[in-house]
mmCIF file of C-alpha atoms and ligand atoms in Angstrom:
data_model
loop_
_atom_site.group_PDB
_atom_site.id
_atom_site.type_symbol
_atom_site.label_atom_id
_atom_site.label_comp_id
_atom_site.label_asym_id
_atom_site.label_seq_id
_atom_site.Cartn_x
_atom_site.Cartn_y
_atom_site.Cartn_z
ATOM 1 C CA MET A 61 33.102 118.832 32.179
ATOM 2 C CA LYS A 62 29.934 116.780 32.517
ATOM 3 C CA ASN A 63 28.859 115.034 35.687
ATOM 4 C CA ILE A 64 29.502 111.315 35.961
ATOM 5 C CA PRO A 65 26.682 109.669 37.899
ATOM 6 C CA PRO A 66 27.166 106.549 40.031
ATOM 7 C CA VAL A 67 24.681 104.714 37.788
ATOM 8 C CA ASP A 68 23.053 105.580 34.471
ATOM 9 C CA LEU A 69 20.415 103.077 33.436
ATOM 10 C CA THR A 70 19.354 104.976 30.333
ATOM 11 C CA ARG A 71 22.441 103.743 28.499
ATOM 12 C CA GLN A 72 21.708 100.047 28.856
ATOM 13 C CA HIS A 73 18.065 100.695 28.106
ATOM 14 C CA LYS A 74 18.745 102.364 24.752
ATOM 15 C CA ILE A 75 19.373 99.082 22.957
ATOM 16 C CA ILE A 76 16.205 97.441 24.270
ATOM 17 C CA ASP A 77 13.912 100.430 24.169
ATOM 18 C CA GLN A 78 11.682 99.246 21.325
ATOM 19 C CA GLU A 79 11.531 95.652 22.443
ATOM 20 C CA ILE A 80 10.513 96.746 25.942
ATOM 21 C CA GLU A 81 7.876 99.038 24.520
ATOM 22 C CA SER A 82 6.279 96.305 22.426
ATOM 23 C CA GLN A 83 6.366 93.692 25.225
ATOM 24 C CA VAL A 84 4.962 96.076 27.814
ATOM 25 C CA ILE A 85 2.170 97.038 25.448
ATOM 26 C CA LYS A 86 1.571 93.358 24.748
ATOM 27 C CA VAL A 87 1.098 92.624 28.456
ATOM 28 C CA PHE A 88 -1.016 95.749 28.793
ATOM 29 C CA ARG A 89 -3.281 94.693 25.940
ATOM 30 C CA SER A 90 -3.551 91.137 27.283
ATOM 31 C CA GLY A 91 -5.556 92.416 30.223
ATOM 32 C CA ARG A 92 -3.612 90.105 32.559
ATOM 33 C CA TYR A 93 -1.235 91.860 34.925
ATOM 34 C CA ILE A 94 -0.645 89.340 37.702
ATOM 35 C CA GLY A 95 0.788 85.914 36.881
ATOM 36 C CA GLY A 96 0.331 84.456 33.407
ATOM 37 C CA THR A 97 2.920 83.422 30.858
ATOM 38 C CA ALA A 98 5.001 86.588 31.197
ATOM 39 C CA VAL A 99 5.810 85.527 34.761
ATOM 40 C CA THR A 100 6.169 81.783 34.172
ATOM 41 C CA ASP A 101 8.352 82.342 31.083
ATOM 42 C CA PHE A 102 10.696 84.611 32.979
ATOM 43 C CA GLU A 103 10.808 82.265 35.971
ATOM 44 C CA GLN A 104 11.765 79.379 33.720
ATOM 45 C CA ASN A 105 14.351 81.363 31.815
ATOM 46 C CA PHE A 106 15.885 82.731 35.000
ATOM 47 C CA ALA A 107 16.104 79.259 36.552
ATOM 48 C CA GLY A 108 17.621 77.988 33.282
ATOM 49 C CA TYR A 109 20.185 80.796 33.296
ATOM 50 C CA LEU A 110 21.330 79.745 36.760
ATOM 51 C CA GLY A 111 21.034 76.027 36.094
ATOM 52 C CA VAL A 112 18.473 75.317 38.827
ATOM 53 C CA SER A 113 15.070 73.640 38.726
ATOM 54 C CA HIS A 114 13.014 76.413 40.303
ATOM 55 C CA GLY A 115 12.925 80.169 39.957
ATOM 56 C CA ILE A 116 10.087 81.764 41.896
ATOM 57 C CA GLY A 117 9.427 85.409 41.217
ATOM 58 C CA CYS A 118 8.425 87.692 44.063
ATOM 59 C CA ASN A 119 8.095 91.303 45.032
ATOM 60 C CA SER A 120 11.634 92.147 46.123
ATOM 61 C CA GLY A 121 14.965 90.786 47.261
ATOM 62 C CA THR A 122 13.868 91.462 50.809
ATOM 63 C CA ASP A 123 10.811 89.232 50.431
ATOM 64 C CA ALA A 124 12.938 86.578 48.732
ATOM 65 C CA LEU A 125 15.198 86.445 51.805
ATOM 66 C CA TYR A 126 12.258 86.511 54.206
ATOM 67 C CA MET A 127 10.503 83.659 52.428
ATOM 68 C CA ALA A 128 13.716 81.631 52.209
ATOM 69 C CA LEU A 129 14.079 81.834 55.989
ATOM 70 C CA ARG A 130 10.421 80.898 56.474
ATOM 71 C CA ALA A 131 10.736 77.966 54.063
ATOM 72 C CA LEU A 132 13.712 76.728 56.080
ATOM 73 C CA ASN A 133 11.620 76.986 59.261
ATOM 74 C CA VAL A 134 13.843 79.583 60.856
ATOM 75 C CA GLY A 135 11.995 81.267 63.697
ATOM 76 C CA GLU A 136 11.840 82.285 67.333
ATOM 77 C CA GLY A 137 15.000 81.503 69.321
ATOM 78 C CA ASP A 138 17.087 80.552 66.269
ATOM 79 C CA GLU A 139 20.358 82.145 65.250
ATOM 80 C CA VAL A 140 21.346 83.087 61.709
ATOM 81 C CA ILE A 141 24.977 83.877 60.932
ATOM 82 C CA THR A 142 25.641 86.672 58.473
ATOM 83 C CA THR A 143 27.726 89.762 57.762
ATOM 84 C CA ALA A 144 27.235 93.224 59.245
ATOM 85 C CA PHE A 145 28.594 94.796 56.064
ATOM 86 C CA THR A 146 25.567 94.663 53.797
ATOM 87 C CA PHE A 147 22.278 96.386 53.127
ATOM 88 C CA ILE A 148 19.964 96.123 56.109
ATOM 89 C CA ALA A 149 17.461 93.876 54.298
ATOM 90 C CA THR A 150 19.791 90.918 54.970
ATOM 91 C CA SER A 151 19.383 91.151 58.740
ATOM 92 C CA GLU A 152 15.927 92.729 58.779
ATOM 93 C CA VAL A 153 14.387 89.481 57.588
ATOM 94 C CA ILE A 154 16.177 87.496 60.293
ATOM 95 C CA VAL A 155 14.593 89.694 62.937
ATOM 96 C CA ARG A 156 11.232 89.565 61.166
ATOM 97 C CA VAL A 157 11.059 85.780 61.494
ATOM 98 C CA GLY A 158 11.883 86.123 65.209
ATOM 99 C CA ALA A 159 15.482 84.884 64.980
ATOM 100 C CA LYS A 160 18.702 86.586 66.043
ATOM 101 C CA PRO A 161 21.310 87.832 63.571
ATOM 102 C CA ILE A 162 24.813 86.718 64.554
ATOM 103 C CA PHE A 163 27.186 89.111 62.842
ATOM 104 C CA VAL A 164 30.706 87.971 62.015
ATOM 105 C CA ASP A 165 33.596 90.096 60.795
ATOM 106 C CA LEU A 166 34.944 90.525 57.266
ATOM 107 C CA GLU A 167 37.736 88.602 55.584
ATOM 108 C CA VAL A 168 41.134 90.336 55.671
ATOM 109 C CA ASN A 169 41.037 91.396 52.021
ATOM 110 C CA GLY A 170 37.643 91.959 50.506
ATOM 111 C CA PHE A 171 34.162 92.749 51.656
ATOM 112 C CA ASN A 172 32.604 89.335 52.294
ATOM 113 C CA PHE A 173 32.392 87.585 55.649
ATOM 114 C CA ASP A 174 35.343 85.653 57.044
ATOM 115 C CA LEU A 175 34.671 81.941 56.793
ATOM 116 C CA GLN A 176 36.749 81.011 59.822
ATOM 117 C CA GLN A 177 34.607 83.328 61.860
ATOM 118 C CA VAL A 178 31.466 81.821 60.348
ATOM 119 C CA ALA A 179 32.639 78.374 61.468
ATOM 120 C CA ALA A 180 33.499 79.671 64.927
ATOM 121 C CA ALA A 181 30.082 81.311 65.336
ATOM 122 C CA ILE A 182 28.103 78.086 64.833
ATOM 123 C CA THR A 183 26.184 76.971 67.919
ATOM 124 C CA GLU A 184 23.392 74.505 68.597
ATOM 125 C CA HIS A 185 20.968 77.377 67.867
ATOM 126 C CA THR A 186 22.327 78.138 64.383
ATOM 127 C CA LYS A 187 19.521 77.472 61.935
ATOM 128 C CA ALA A 188 20.910 79.089 58.778
ATOM 129 C CA ILE A 189 23.785 81.054 57.297
ATOM 130 C CA ILE A 190 23.145 83.979 54.949
ATOM 131 C CA ALA A 191 26.100 84.550 52.635
ATOM 132 C CA VAL A 192 26.066 87.932 50.909
ATOM 133 C CA HIS A 193 27.952 88.200 47.620
ATOM 134 C CA LEU A 194 28.609 91.859 48.208
ATOM 135 C CA PHE A 195 29.308 94.277 45.367
ATOM 136 C CA GLY A 196 29.128 91.354 42.909
ATOM 137 C CA GLN A 197 32.087 89.462 44.425
ATOM 138 C CA PRO A 198 31.150 85.860 45.214
ATOM 139 C CA VAL A 199 31.798 84.309 48.585
ATOM 140 C CA ASN A 200 34.062 81.233 48.414
ATOM 141 C CA MET A 201 31.147 78.824 48.171
ATOM 142 C CA ASP A 202 33.287 75.666 48.217
ATOM 143 C CA ASP A 203 34.674 76.494 51.628
ATOM 144 C CA LEU A 204 31.384 77.834 52.943
ATOM 145 C CA MET A 205 29.444 74.729 51.866
ATOM 146 C CA ALA A 206 32.085 72.490 53.449
ATOM 147 C CA ILE A 207 31.519 74.259 56.776
ATOM 148 C CA ALA A 208 27.735 74.303 56.412
ATOM 149 C CA ASN A 209 27.465 70.678 55.309
ATOM 150 C CA LYS A 210 29.659 69.515 58.173
ATOM 151 C CA HIS A 211 27.133 71.015 60.598
ATOM 152 C CA GLN A 212 24.095 70.370 58.361
ATOM 153 C CA ILE A 213 23.149 74.020 58.333
ATOM 154 C CA PRO A 214 21.350 75.375 55.271
ATOM 155 C CA VAL A 215 22.867 78.280 53.376
ATOM 156 C CA ILE A 216 20.916 81.149 51.893
ATOM 157 C CA GLU A 217 22.741 83.164 49.273
ATOM 158 C CA ASP A 218 21.922 86.857 49.167
ATOM 159 C CA CYS A 219 22.641 87.409 45.478
ATOM 160 C CA ALA A 220 21.016 90.853 45.325
ATOM 161 C CA GLN A 221 24.229 92.423 44.048
ATOM 162 C CA ALA A 222 25.615 89.454 42.176
ATOM 163 C CA THR A 223 23.309 88.129 39.452
ATOM 164 C CA GLY A 224 25.574 86.246 37.048
ATOM 165 C CA ALA A 225 28.555 85.971 39.392
ATOM 166 C CA ALA A 226 30.099 82.531 39.836
ATOM 167 C CA TRP A 227 32.374 80.659 42.191
ATOM 168 C CA ASN A 228 34.606 78.101 40.477
ATOM 169 C CA GLY A 229 32.318 78.102 37.458
ATOM 170 C CA THR A 230 29.085 77.625 39.406
ATOM 171 C CA LYS A 231 26.680 80.540 39.429
ATOM 172 C CA VAL A 232 25.788 82.078 42.760
ATOM 173 C CA GLY A 233 22.204 81.377 43.711
ATOM 174 C CA SER A 234 22.438 77.806 42.471
ATOM 175 C CA ILE A 235 24.353 76.441 45.457
ATOM 176 C CA GLY A 236 22.396 77.470 48.539
ATOM 177 C CA VAL A 237 18.857 78.870 48.405
ATOM 178 C CA GLY A 238 19.342 81.826 46.056
ATOM 179 C CA CYS A 239 17.710 85.167 46.793
ATOM 180 C CA PHE A 240 17.779 87.838 44.117
ATOM 181 C CA SER A 241 16.741 91.459 43.908
ATOM 182 C CA PHE A 242 15.619 93.047 40.657
ATOM 183 C CA PHE A 243 15.789 96.569 42.061
ATOM 184 C CA PRO A 244 16.592 98.766 39.037
ATOM 185 C CA THR A 245 20.283 99.308 39.834
ATOM 186 C CA LYS A 246 21.089 95.628 40.305
ATOM 187 C CA ASN A 247 22.945 93.664 37.609
ATOM 188 C CA LEU A 248 19.574 92.397 36.423
ATOM 189 C CA GLY A 249 17.200 95.203 37.318
ATOM 190 C CA GLY A 250 13.574 95.768 36.437
ATOM 191 C CA CYS A 251 11.710 99.036 36.123
ATOM 192 C CA GLY A 252 10.456 98.862 39.683
ATOM 193 C CA ASP A 253 10.752 96.361 42.525
ATOM 194 C CA GLY A 254 11.103 92.626 42.034
ATOM 195 C CA GLY A 255 12.941 89.582 43.294
ATOM 196 C CA ALA A 256 13.244 85.807 43.029
ATOM 197 C CA VAL A 257 14.094 82.730 45.031
ATOM 198 C CA THR A 258 16.000 79.951 43.261
ATOM 199 C CA THR A 259 16.472 76.372 44.366
ATOM 200 C CA ASP A 260 16.739 72.758 43.251
ATOM 201 C CA ASP A 261 14.704 71.631 46.249
ATOM 202 C CA TRP A 262 11.066 70.866 45.422
ATOM 203 C CA ALA A 263 9.891 71.175 49.010
ATOM 204 C CA ILE A 264 11.464 74.611 49.460
ATOM 205 C CA ALA A 265 10.096 75.761 46.097
ATOM 206 C CA ASP A 266 6.584 74.627 47.062
ATOM 207 C CA GLN A 267 6.805 76.485 50.368
ATOM 208 C CA ILE A 268 7.952 79.675 48.644
ATOM 209 C CA ARG A 269 5.077 79.443 46.135
ATOM 210 C CA LEU A 270 2.645 79.131 49.032
ATOM 211 C CA LEU A 271 4.239 81.918 51.032
ATOM 212 C CA ARG A 272 4.315 84.433 48.199
ATOM 213 C CA GLU A 273 0.572 84.245 47.774
ATOM 214 C CA HIS A 274 -1.073 84.224 51.203
ATOM 215 C CA GLY A 275 -0.413 80.521 51.793
ATOM 216 C CA LEU A 276 -2.947 79.810 49.069
ATOM 217 C CA VAL A 277 -3.049 76.234 47.790
ATOM 218 C CA ARG A 278 -3.599 76.046 44.055
ATOM 219 C CA GLY A 279 -4.161 73.187 41.637
ATOM 220 C CA ALA A 280 -5.029 69.615 42.503
ATOM 221 C CA GLY A 281 -3.913 69.993 46.136
ATOM 222 C CA ALA A 282 -6.654 72.545 46.740
ATOM 223 C CA LYS A 283 -9.771 70.532 47.346
ATOM 224 C CA VAL A 284 -11.603 73.733 48.210
ATOM 225 C CA THR A 285 -11.050 77.152 46.688
ATOM 226 C CA TYR A 286 -9.461 79.765 48.914
ATOM 227 C CA ARG A 287 -7.741 77.168 51.022
ATOM 228 C CA HIS A 288 -4.807 78.703 52.914
ATOM 229 C CA ASP A 289 -2.253 76.408 54.520
ATOM 230 C CA LEU A 290 -0.041 78.982 56.171
ATOM 231 C CA THR A 291 0.324 82.665 56.928
ATOM 232 C CA GLY A 292 1.972 84.080 53.873
ATOM 233 C CA LEU A 293 2.241 87.429 52.194
ATOM 234 C CA ASN A 294 1.411 89.139 48.950
ATOM 235 C CA SER A 295 4.720 89.013 47.173
ATOM 236 C CA ARG A 296 4.134 88.361 43.502
ATOM 237 C CA LEU A 297 6.302 89.516 40.642
ATOM 238 C CA ASP A 298 3.955 91.399 38.365
ATOM 239 C CA SER A 299 3.596 90.567 34.693
ATOM 240 C CA ILE A 300 4.946 93.820 33.262
ATOM 241 C CA GLN A 301 8.091 93.550 35.397
ATOM 242 C CA ALA A 302 8.505 89.914 34.389
ATOM 243 C CA ALA A 303 8.220 90.808 30.682
ATOM 244 C CA ILE A 304 10.856 93.528 31.092
ATOM 245 C CA LEU A 305 13.163 91.263 33.100
ATOM 246 C CA ASP A 306 12.869 88.509 30.520
ATOM 247 C CA ILE A 307 14.182 90.847 27.831
ATOM 248 C CA LYS A 308 16.924 92.201 30.085
ATOM 249 C CA LEU A 309 18.000 88.682 31.099
ATOM 250 C CA ARG A 310 19.153 88.071 27.510
ATOM 251 C CA HIS A 311 21.573 90.992 27.849
ATOM 252 C CA LEU A 312 22.784 90.208 31.344
ATOM 253 C CA ASP A 313 26.001 88.433 30.352
ATOM 254 C CA SER A 314 26.903 91.189 27.938
ATOM 255 C CA TRP A 315 26.224 93.877 30.579
ATOM 256 C CA ASN A 316 28.198 91.945 33.182
ATOM 257 C CA GLY A 317 30.990 91.719 30.592
ATOM 258 C CA GLN A 318 30.906 95.497 30.290
ATOM 259 C CA ARG A 319 31.122 95.806 34.067
ATOM 260 C CA ARG A 320 34.104 93.448 34.125
ATOM 261 C CA PHE A 321 35.774 95.451 31.361
ATOM 262 C CA ALA A 322 35.138 98.713 33.227
ATOM 263 C CA ALA A 323 36.498 97.215 36.471
ATOM 264 C CA ASN A 324 39.636 96.193 34.639
ATOM 265 C CA ASN A 325 39.991 99.712 33.236
ATOM 266 C CA TYR A 326 39.735 101.241 36.705
ATOM 267 C CA THR A 327 42.321 98.810 38.015
ATOM 268 C CA GLN A 328 44.752 99.782 35.266
ATOM 269 C CA LEU A 329 44.067 103.492 35.571
ATOM 270 C CA LEU A 330 44.463 103.473 39.347
ATOM 271 C CA GLU A 331 47.060 100.798 40.031
ATOM 272 C CA ASN A 332 49.932 103.164 40.791
ATOM 273 C CA VAL A 333 47.948 105.712 42.750
ATOM 274 C CA PRO A 334 49.294 105.927 46.305
ATOM 275 C CA ASN A 335 47.097 105.851 49.420
ATOM 276 C CA ILE A 336 44.218 103.866 48.012
ATOM 277 C CA LYS A 337 43.452 100.167 47.941
ATOM 278 C CA LEU A 338 41.806 98.598 44.903
ATOM 279 C CA PRO A 339 39.322 95.724 44.936
ATOM 280 C CA GLN A 340 40.618 92.339 43.795
ATOM 281 C CA GLU A 341 39.060 89.412 42.010
ATOM 282 C CA VAL A 342 40.451 86.385 43.832
ATOM 283 C CA PRO A 343 41.192 83.037 42.067
ATOM 284 C CA GLY A 344 37.976 81.036 41.646
ATOM 285 C CA SER A 345 35.874 84.158 41.592
ATOM 286 C CA PHE A 346 33.910 85.453 38.622
ATOM 287 C CA ALA A 347 32.873 88.888 39.842
ATOM 288 C CA VAL A 348 30.130 90.939 38.237
ATOM 289 C CA TRP A 349 31.081 94.272 39.772
ATOM 290 C CA ASN A 350 27.791 95.706 40.906
ATOM 291 C CA GLN A 351 30.156 98.153 42.572
ATOM 292 C CA TYR A 352 33.811 99.000 42.088
ATOM 293 C CA THR A 353 34.697 99.879 45.649
ATOM 294 C CA ILE A 354 38.086 101.247 46.622
ATOM 295 C CA ARG A 355 39.400 101.935 50.110
ATOM 296 C CA ILE A 356 40.836 105.230 51.278
ATOM 297 C CA PRO A 357 42.837 104.435 54.416
ATOM 298 C CA ASN A 358 42.311 107.045 57.091
ATOM 299 C CA ARG A 359 44.879 109.695 57.715
ATOM 300 C CA ASN A 360 43.021 110.892 60.783
ATOM 301 C CA SER A 361 42.815 108.914 63.978
ATOM 302 C CA ASP A 362 39.085 109.162 64.009
ATOM 303 C CA SER A 363 36.436 107.956 61.634
ATOM 304 C CA SER A 364 35.878 108.461 57.972
ATOM 305 C CA ILE A 365 37.084 112.071 57.607
ATOM 306 C CA THR A 366 39.617 111.415 54.822
ATOM 307 C CA ARG A 367 37.145 109.467 52.730
ATOM 308 C CA ASP A 368 34.330 111.961 53.196
ATOM 309 C CA VAL A 369 36.517 114.973 52.326
ATOM 310 C CA LEU A 370 37.692 113.142 49.226
ATOM 311 C CA ARG A 371 34.142 112.287 48.251
ATOM 312 C CA ASN A 372 33.117 115.971 48.471
ATOM 313 C CA LYS A 373 36.118 117.058 46.434
ATOM 314 C CA LEU A 374 35.266 114.486 43.777
ATOM 315 C CA GLN A 375 31.727 115.765 43.670
ATOM 316 C CA GLU A 376 33.027 119.293 43.004
ATOM 317 C CA LYS A 377 34.744 117.831 39.943
ATOM 318 C CA GLY A 378 31.526 116.210 38.787
ATOM 319 C CA VAL A 379 32.346 112.670 39.908
ATOM 320 C CA ILE A 380 29.562 111.278 42.044
ATOM 321 C CA SER A 381 30.778 108.441 44.262
ATOM 322 C CA MET A 382 28.818 106.503 46.875
ATOM 323 C CA VAL A 383 29.450 105.039 50.307
ATOM 324 C CA TYR A 384 28.105 101.528 50.787
ATOM 325 C CA TYR A 385 27.822 101.287 53.813
ATOM 326 C CA PRO A 386 28.775 104.028 56.248
ATOM 327 C CA LEU A 387 27.336 102.413 59.406
ATOM 328 C CA PRO A 388 27.668 98.633 59.780
ATOM 329 C CA LEU A 389 24.557 96.768 60.798
ATOM 330 C CA HIS A 390 25.752 95.775 64.280
ATOM 331 C CA LEU A 391 26.039 99.489 65.149
ATOM 332 C CA GLN A 392 22.655 100.508 63.752
ATOM 333 C CA PRO A 393 20.315 102.092 66.321
ATOM 334 C CA VAL A 394 17.664 99.493 65.508
ATOM 335 C CA TYR A 395 19.991 96.700 66.731
ATOM 336 C CA GLN A 396 21.078 98.331 69.989
ATOM 337 C CA ASP A 397 19.354 95.614 71.965
ATOM 338 C CA LEU A 398 21.488 92.929 70.304
ATOM 339 C CA GLY A 399 24.371 94.162 72.463
ATOM 340 C CA TYR A 400 27.123 94.669 69.888
ATOM 341 C CA ASP A 401 29.595 97.360 70.973
ATOM 342 C CA ARG A 402 31.843 99.399 68.721
ATOM 343 C CA GLY A 403 35.142 97.584 68.287
ATOM 344 C CA ILE A 404 33.645 94.115 68.228
ATOM 345 C CA LEU A 405 33.914 93.734 64.421
ATOM 346 C CA PRO A 406 37.049 95.784 63.693
ATOM 347 C CA ARG A 407 37.480 94.896 60.008
ATOM 348 C CA THR A 408 33.850 95.708 59.272
ATOM 349 C CA GLU A 409 34.062 99.004 61.122
ATOM 350 C CA GLN A 410 37.257 99.959 59.330
ATOM 351 C CA ALA A 411 35.756 99.096 55.952
ATOM 352 C CA ALA A 412 32.747 101.301 56.708
ATOM 353 C CA GLN A 413 35.115 104.231 57.283
ATOM 354 C CA GLU A 414 37.216 103.658 54.185
ATOM 355 C CA VAL A 415 35.008 102.500 51.339
ATOM 356 C CA LEU A 416 34.158 104.560 48.310
ATOM 357 C CA SER A 417 32.276 103.174 45.306
ATOM 358 C CA LEU A 418 33.164 104.735 41.964
ATOM 359 C CA PRO A 419 30.716 105.208 39.075
ATOM 360 C CA MET A 420 30.046 101.753 37.603
ATOM 361 C CA PHE A 421 27.431 100.714 35.079
ATOM 362 C CA PRO A 422 27.197 99.078 31.661
ATOM 363 C CA GLY A 423 27.898 101.716 29.067
ATOM 364 C CA ILE A 424 30.255 103.867 31.140
ATOM 365 C CA THR A 425 32.851 105.148 28.663
ATOM 366 C CA PHE A 426 36.607 104.907 28.937
ATOM 367 C CA ALA A 427 36.777 108.718 28.768
ATOM 368 C CA GLU A 428 34.494 108.925 31.787
ATOM 369 C CA GLN A 429 36.600 106.409 33.661
ATOM 370 C CA GLN A 430 39.683 108.440 32.828
ATOM 371 C CA GLN A 431 37.974 111.533 34.211
ATOM 372 C CA VAL A 432 37.151 109.613 37.398
ATOM 373 C CA ALA A 433 40.752 108.410 37.710
ATOM 374 C CA TYR A 434 42.334 111.809 37.038
ATOM 375 C CA SER A 435 39.941 113.543 39.408
ATOM 376 C CA LEU A 436 40.654 110.972 42.078
ATOM 377 C CA LYS A 437 44.427 111.434 41.741
ATOM 378 C CA ASP A 438 44.026 115.205 41.859
ATOM 379 C CA CYS A 439 41.799 115.160 44.912
ATOM 380 C CA LEU A 440 44.058 112.705 46.761
ATOM 381 C CA GLU A 441 47.014 115.050 46.241
ATOM 382 C CA GLN A 442 45.015 117.878 47.786
ATOM 383 C CA LEU A 443 44.183 115.947 50.961
HETATM 384 C C1 PLP B 644 22.766 92.856 49.652
HETATM 385 C C2 PLP B 644 21.304 93.163 49.499
HETATM 386 N N1 PLP B 644 20.399 92.341 50.052
HETATM 387 C C3 PLP B 644 19.083 92.546 49.918
HETATM 388 C C4 PLP B 644 18.596 93.628 49.217
HETATM 389 C C5 PLP B 644 17.129 93.847 49.161
HETATM 390 O O1 PLP B 644 16.608 93.852 47.880
HETATM 391 P P1 PLP B 644 15.271 94.667 47.534
HETATM 392 O O2 PLP B 644 15.623 96.121 47.523
HETATM 393 O O3 PLP B 644 14.867 94.154 46.192
HETATM 394 O O4 PLP B 644 14.269 94.334 48.587
HETATM 395 C C6 PLP B 644 19.498 94.498 48.598
HETATM 396 C C7 PLP B 644 18.990 95.613 47.782
HETATM 397 O O5 PLP B 644 19.148 96.728 47.947
HETATM 398 C C8 PLP B 644 20.888 94.272 48.754
HETATM 399 O O6 PLP B 644 21.778 95.089 48.205
#
């Protein structure tokens, strides 16, 4: 039996291979590798896809989040509410601007933050909320925006894992300030690092454009050359990546459709399997399944033993699963000084012990999904 990897990008790339080759060569032969029409075309098309006025390409999802916080003037002494069940980039940027991450617990079912707890965590120091649409499942943006608007707190959407997802028909990243990652394994992934900030707000867009290029003022506003208005960074999306992303953007809906189809297959194949919990798409949600993450409730009093044994057994059968994320952010050594003790975010901590992400990517075959499902059933019986 052949191995089933967690992600296989070569399959989605097959259908665009020649187009990518000719566009990459075109950029190469143009002699222009930073900026230019490859970047502006993609930025426009990406903004159009989301239905926003501005898409600003940058170096990574991490930089997108960092610049969004800077553009919203979040800094020293401020608090930013977010989830502890995410990739560390989400909180890293909060610390980098000098603010404090305020971690709230997860909703009862699902892997996004609990909105009641978000509301309860708001203080006079709260300067922003970062919603993470984890695994491609959108946060309930209607309810979140109602809370945020009531307190006039801006919302940043970490859409790294959710390009194309929507809440009640509105795409994520078009509601708050959208921050996207084009890391290769994301729903829209480049062939290297990349990211974007999306917004309808001219002032925020202008700030991001300044920040991504050393605070450099371009165009009519720059009365002198090399005029720098603020301390920025070098965070441009390069032209070859932009050309690749522009091609891949045209296939995004089809690839997300394949992910949705595959998620549905897993749900049908696994629905009667005892001792696991399947992910759900709640009403209002259009999920894009960057991950299909099940839960393996613990049979041991302590920790993640059941899940980890299962994961090893699956691997022996050629099914490579992943654990996103085994240690929640509030318990990370780097955040010891924030003073979060174990037990403070019980749902998050339990999720970290139970989650297992199954192979999920456009082009995964039904036969492979069957192999995953049969192997999973087999291994669970052996536990
Ligand atoms: C939820 C989340 N936020 C932010 C990031 C950071 O994106 P990047 O790797 O492009 O910096 C990632 C990517 O891994 C992510 O999964």
